Short mmCIF file of C-alpha atoms in Angstrom, two decimals:
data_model
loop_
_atom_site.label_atom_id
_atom_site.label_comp_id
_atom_site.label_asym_id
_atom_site.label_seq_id
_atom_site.Cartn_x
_atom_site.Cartn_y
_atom_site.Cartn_z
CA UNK R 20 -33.87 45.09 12.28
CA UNK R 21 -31.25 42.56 14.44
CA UNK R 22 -28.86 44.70 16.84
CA UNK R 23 -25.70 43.80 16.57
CA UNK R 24 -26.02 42.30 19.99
CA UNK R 25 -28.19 40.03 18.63
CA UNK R 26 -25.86 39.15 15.92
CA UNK R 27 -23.24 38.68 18.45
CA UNK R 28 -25.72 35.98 20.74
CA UNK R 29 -26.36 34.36 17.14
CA UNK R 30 -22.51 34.15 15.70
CA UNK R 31 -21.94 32.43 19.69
CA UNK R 32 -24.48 29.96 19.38
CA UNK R 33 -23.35 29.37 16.00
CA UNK R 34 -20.17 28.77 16.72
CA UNK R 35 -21.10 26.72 20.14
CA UNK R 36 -23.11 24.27 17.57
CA UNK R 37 -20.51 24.19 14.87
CA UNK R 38 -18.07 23.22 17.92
CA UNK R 39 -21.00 20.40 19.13
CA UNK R 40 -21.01 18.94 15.90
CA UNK R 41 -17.20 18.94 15.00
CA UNK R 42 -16.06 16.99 18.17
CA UNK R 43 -17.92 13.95 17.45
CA UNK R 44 -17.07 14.42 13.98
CA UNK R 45 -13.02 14.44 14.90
CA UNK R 46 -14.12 11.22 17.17
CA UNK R 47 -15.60 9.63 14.21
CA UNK R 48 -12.33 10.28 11.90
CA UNK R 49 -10.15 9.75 14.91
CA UNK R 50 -11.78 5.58 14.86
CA UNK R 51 -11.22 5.24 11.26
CA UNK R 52 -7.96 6.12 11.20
CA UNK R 53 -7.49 4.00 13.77
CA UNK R 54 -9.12 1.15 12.05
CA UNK R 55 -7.16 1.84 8.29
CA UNK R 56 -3.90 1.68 10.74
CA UNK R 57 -5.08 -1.96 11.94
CA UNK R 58 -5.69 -3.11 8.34
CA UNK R 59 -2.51 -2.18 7.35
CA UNK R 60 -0.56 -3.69 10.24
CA UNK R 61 -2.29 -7.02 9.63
CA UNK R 62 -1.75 -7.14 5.62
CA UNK R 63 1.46 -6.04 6.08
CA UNK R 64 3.01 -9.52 6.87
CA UNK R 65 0.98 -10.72 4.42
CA UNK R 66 1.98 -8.86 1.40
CA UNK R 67 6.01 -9.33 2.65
CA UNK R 68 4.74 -13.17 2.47
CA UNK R 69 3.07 -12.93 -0.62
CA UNK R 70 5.51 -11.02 -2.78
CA UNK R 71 8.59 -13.28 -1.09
CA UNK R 72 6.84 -16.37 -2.37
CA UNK R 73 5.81 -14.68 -5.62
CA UNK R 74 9.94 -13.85 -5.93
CA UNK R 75 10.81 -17.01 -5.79
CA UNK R 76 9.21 -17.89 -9.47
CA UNK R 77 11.43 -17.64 -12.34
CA UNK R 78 9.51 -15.54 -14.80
CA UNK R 79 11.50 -16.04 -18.24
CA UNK R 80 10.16 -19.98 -17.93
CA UNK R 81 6.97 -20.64 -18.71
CA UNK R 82 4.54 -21.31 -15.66
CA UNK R 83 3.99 -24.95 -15.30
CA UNK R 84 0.95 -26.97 -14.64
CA UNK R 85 2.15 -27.64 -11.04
CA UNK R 86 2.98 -24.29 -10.17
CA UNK R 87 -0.30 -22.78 -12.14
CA UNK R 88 -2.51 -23.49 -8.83
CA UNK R 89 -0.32 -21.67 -6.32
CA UNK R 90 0.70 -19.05 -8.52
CA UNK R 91 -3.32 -18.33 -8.99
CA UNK R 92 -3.47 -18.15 -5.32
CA UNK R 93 -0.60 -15.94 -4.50
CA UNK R 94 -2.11 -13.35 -7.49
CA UNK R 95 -5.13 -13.09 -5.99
CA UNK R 96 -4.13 -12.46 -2.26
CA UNK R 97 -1.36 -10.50 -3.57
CA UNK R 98 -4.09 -8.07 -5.42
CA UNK R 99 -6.64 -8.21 -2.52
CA UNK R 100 -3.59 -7.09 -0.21
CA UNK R 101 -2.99 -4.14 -2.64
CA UNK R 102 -6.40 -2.86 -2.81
CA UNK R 103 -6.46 -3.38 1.07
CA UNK R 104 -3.01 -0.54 0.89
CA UNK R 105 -4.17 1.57 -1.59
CA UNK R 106 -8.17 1.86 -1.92
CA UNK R 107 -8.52 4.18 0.81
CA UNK R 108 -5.82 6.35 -0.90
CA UNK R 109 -2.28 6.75 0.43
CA UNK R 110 0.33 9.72 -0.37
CA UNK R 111 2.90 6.54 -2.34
CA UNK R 112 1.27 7.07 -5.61
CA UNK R 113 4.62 6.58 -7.40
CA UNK R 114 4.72 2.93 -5.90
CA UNK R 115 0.88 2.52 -6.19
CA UNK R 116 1.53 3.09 -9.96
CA UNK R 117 4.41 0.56 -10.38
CA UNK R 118 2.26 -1.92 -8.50
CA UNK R 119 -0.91 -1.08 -11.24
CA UNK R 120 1.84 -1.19 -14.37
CA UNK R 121 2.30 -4.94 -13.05
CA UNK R 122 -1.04 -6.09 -13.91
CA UNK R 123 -0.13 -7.21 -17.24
CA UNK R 124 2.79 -9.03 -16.28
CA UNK R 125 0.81 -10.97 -13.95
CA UNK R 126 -2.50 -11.65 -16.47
CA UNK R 127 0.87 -12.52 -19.52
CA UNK R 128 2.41 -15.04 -17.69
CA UNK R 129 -1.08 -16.63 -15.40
CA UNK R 130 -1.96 -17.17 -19.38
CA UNK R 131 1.10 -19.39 -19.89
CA UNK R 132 3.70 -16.26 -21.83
CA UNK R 133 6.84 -16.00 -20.32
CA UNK R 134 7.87 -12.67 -19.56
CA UNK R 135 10.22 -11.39 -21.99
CA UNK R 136 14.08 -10.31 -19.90
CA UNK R 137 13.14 -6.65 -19.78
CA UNK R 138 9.61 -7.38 -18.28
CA UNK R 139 10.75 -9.96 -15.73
CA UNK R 140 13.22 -7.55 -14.34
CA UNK R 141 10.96 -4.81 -14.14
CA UNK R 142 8.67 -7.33 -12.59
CA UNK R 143 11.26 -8.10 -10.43
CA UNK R 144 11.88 -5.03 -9.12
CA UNK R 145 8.74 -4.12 -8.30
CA UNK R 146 8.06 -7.01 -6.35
CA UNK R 147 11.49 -6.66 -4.71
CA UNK R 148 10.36 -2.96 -3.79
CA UNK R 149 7.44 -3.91 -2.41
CA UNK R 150 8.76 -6.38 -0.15
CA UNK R 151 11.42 -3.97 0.77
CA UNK R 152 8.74 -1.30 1.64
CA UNK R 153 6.68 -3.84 3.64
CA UNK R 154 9.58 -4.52 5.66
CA UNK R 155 10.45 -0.70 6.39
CA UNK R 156 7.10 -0.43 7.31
CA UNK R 157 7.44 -3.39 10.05
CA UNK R 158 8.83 -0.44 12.09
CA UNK R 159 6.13 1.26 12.73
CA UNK R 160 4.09 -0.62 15.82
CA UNK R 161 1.32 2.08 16.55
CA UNK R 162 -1.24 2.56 14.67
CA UNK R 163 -1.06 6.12 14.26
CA UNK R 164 2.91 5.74 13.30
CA UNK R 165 1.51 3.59 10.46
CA UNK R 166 -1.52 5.93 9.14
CA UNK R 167 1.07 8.27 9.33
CA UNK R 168 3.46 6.35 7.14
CA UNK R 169 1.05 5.83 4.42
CA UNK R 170 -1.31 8.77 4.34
CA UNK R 171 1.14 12.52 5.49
CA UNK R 172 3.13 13.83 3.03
CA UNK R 173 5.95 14.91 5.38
CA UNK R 174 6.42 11.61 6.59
CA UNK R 175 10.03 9.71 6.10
CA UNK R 176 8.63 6.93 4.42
CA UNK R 177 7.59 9.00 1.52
CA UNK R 178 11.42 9.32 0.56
CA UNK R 179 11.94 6.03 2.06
CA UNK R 180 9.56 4.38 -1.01
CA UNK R 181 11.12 6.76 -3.52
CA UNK R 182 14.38 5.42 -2.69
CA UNK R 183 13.55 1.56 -2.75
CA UNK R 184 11.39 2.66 -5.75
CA UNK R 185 14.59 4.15 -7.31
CA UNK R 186 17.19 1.02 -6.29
CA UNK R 187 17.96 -1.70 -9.11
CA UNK R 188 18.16 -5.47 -7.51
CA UNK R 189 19.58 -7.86 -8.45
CA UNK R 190 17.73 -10.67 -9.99
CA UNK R 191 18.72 -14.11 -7.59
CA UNK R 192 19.00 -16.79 -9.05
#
């Protein structure tokens, strides 16, 4: 039968091993948070790029053979800058969703359909959204400020993308 001294020396070493094995666990965590927060500072500037280059395309007109090149290239980074945002899951799944809804908008007119008035504006705003987000997110310099911003639920840019979610723009001409 085990005393319950012996229990006691047990539960401490335990505990002491658990504690061992945690620390370099929270190190490990601790580096690739740090690492996500890099990402997302470097695509930022690209996805504020992307989706001000992709605003500048009238989609009611048909894409033209000129344009069909550049407008190829500017979906693809824009997608691969997405994934980079939202693959290793984020706390914005509102905006994560209105970016996903645009997929068809993107494969309609890439196929030569002009969007129809309703779908370019809803286009439109997304885009504009997302530009707008990248921007607020420009604020945040260190990394953990920007983990922060896309991964705790108590952070202010969770209200912050509701709210630019939420806005209606104006479509420029």
């Amino acid at each position: 039968m085990v005393s319950w001294k012996s229990k006691g020396v047990l539960g401490a070493v335990f505990l002491c091993g658990v504690v061992w094995f945690a620390h370099p666990a929270q190190d490990r965590v601790n580096e690739l948070e740090e690492q996500i927060s890099v990402q997302y500072k470097y695509a930022n500037p690209l996805l504020r790029d992307t989706v001000k280059a992709l605003l500048e395309y009238d989609f009611n007109e048909p894409l033209t053979v000129e344009n069909e090149e550049d407008f190829n290239r500017l979906t693809k980074q824009f997608w691969n800058v997405i994934h980079l945002f939202f693959n290793g899951g984020t706390v914005h799944t509102e905006w994560r969703d209105r970016v996903e809804d645009t997929k068809i908008y993107f494969m309609n007119y890439a196929n030569g359909s002009p969007l129809s008035e309703e779908e370019a504006a809803d286009f439109y705003q997304v885009l504009k959204a997302t530009r707008l987000i990248s921007r607020d997110l420009r604020d945040y310099t260190e990394n953990s400020e920007f983990y922060d911003a896309m991964h705790s639920e108590d952070h202010e840019m969770v209200e912050q993308v509701k709210k630019r979610l939420d806005w209606k723009y104006k479509i420029e001409e």
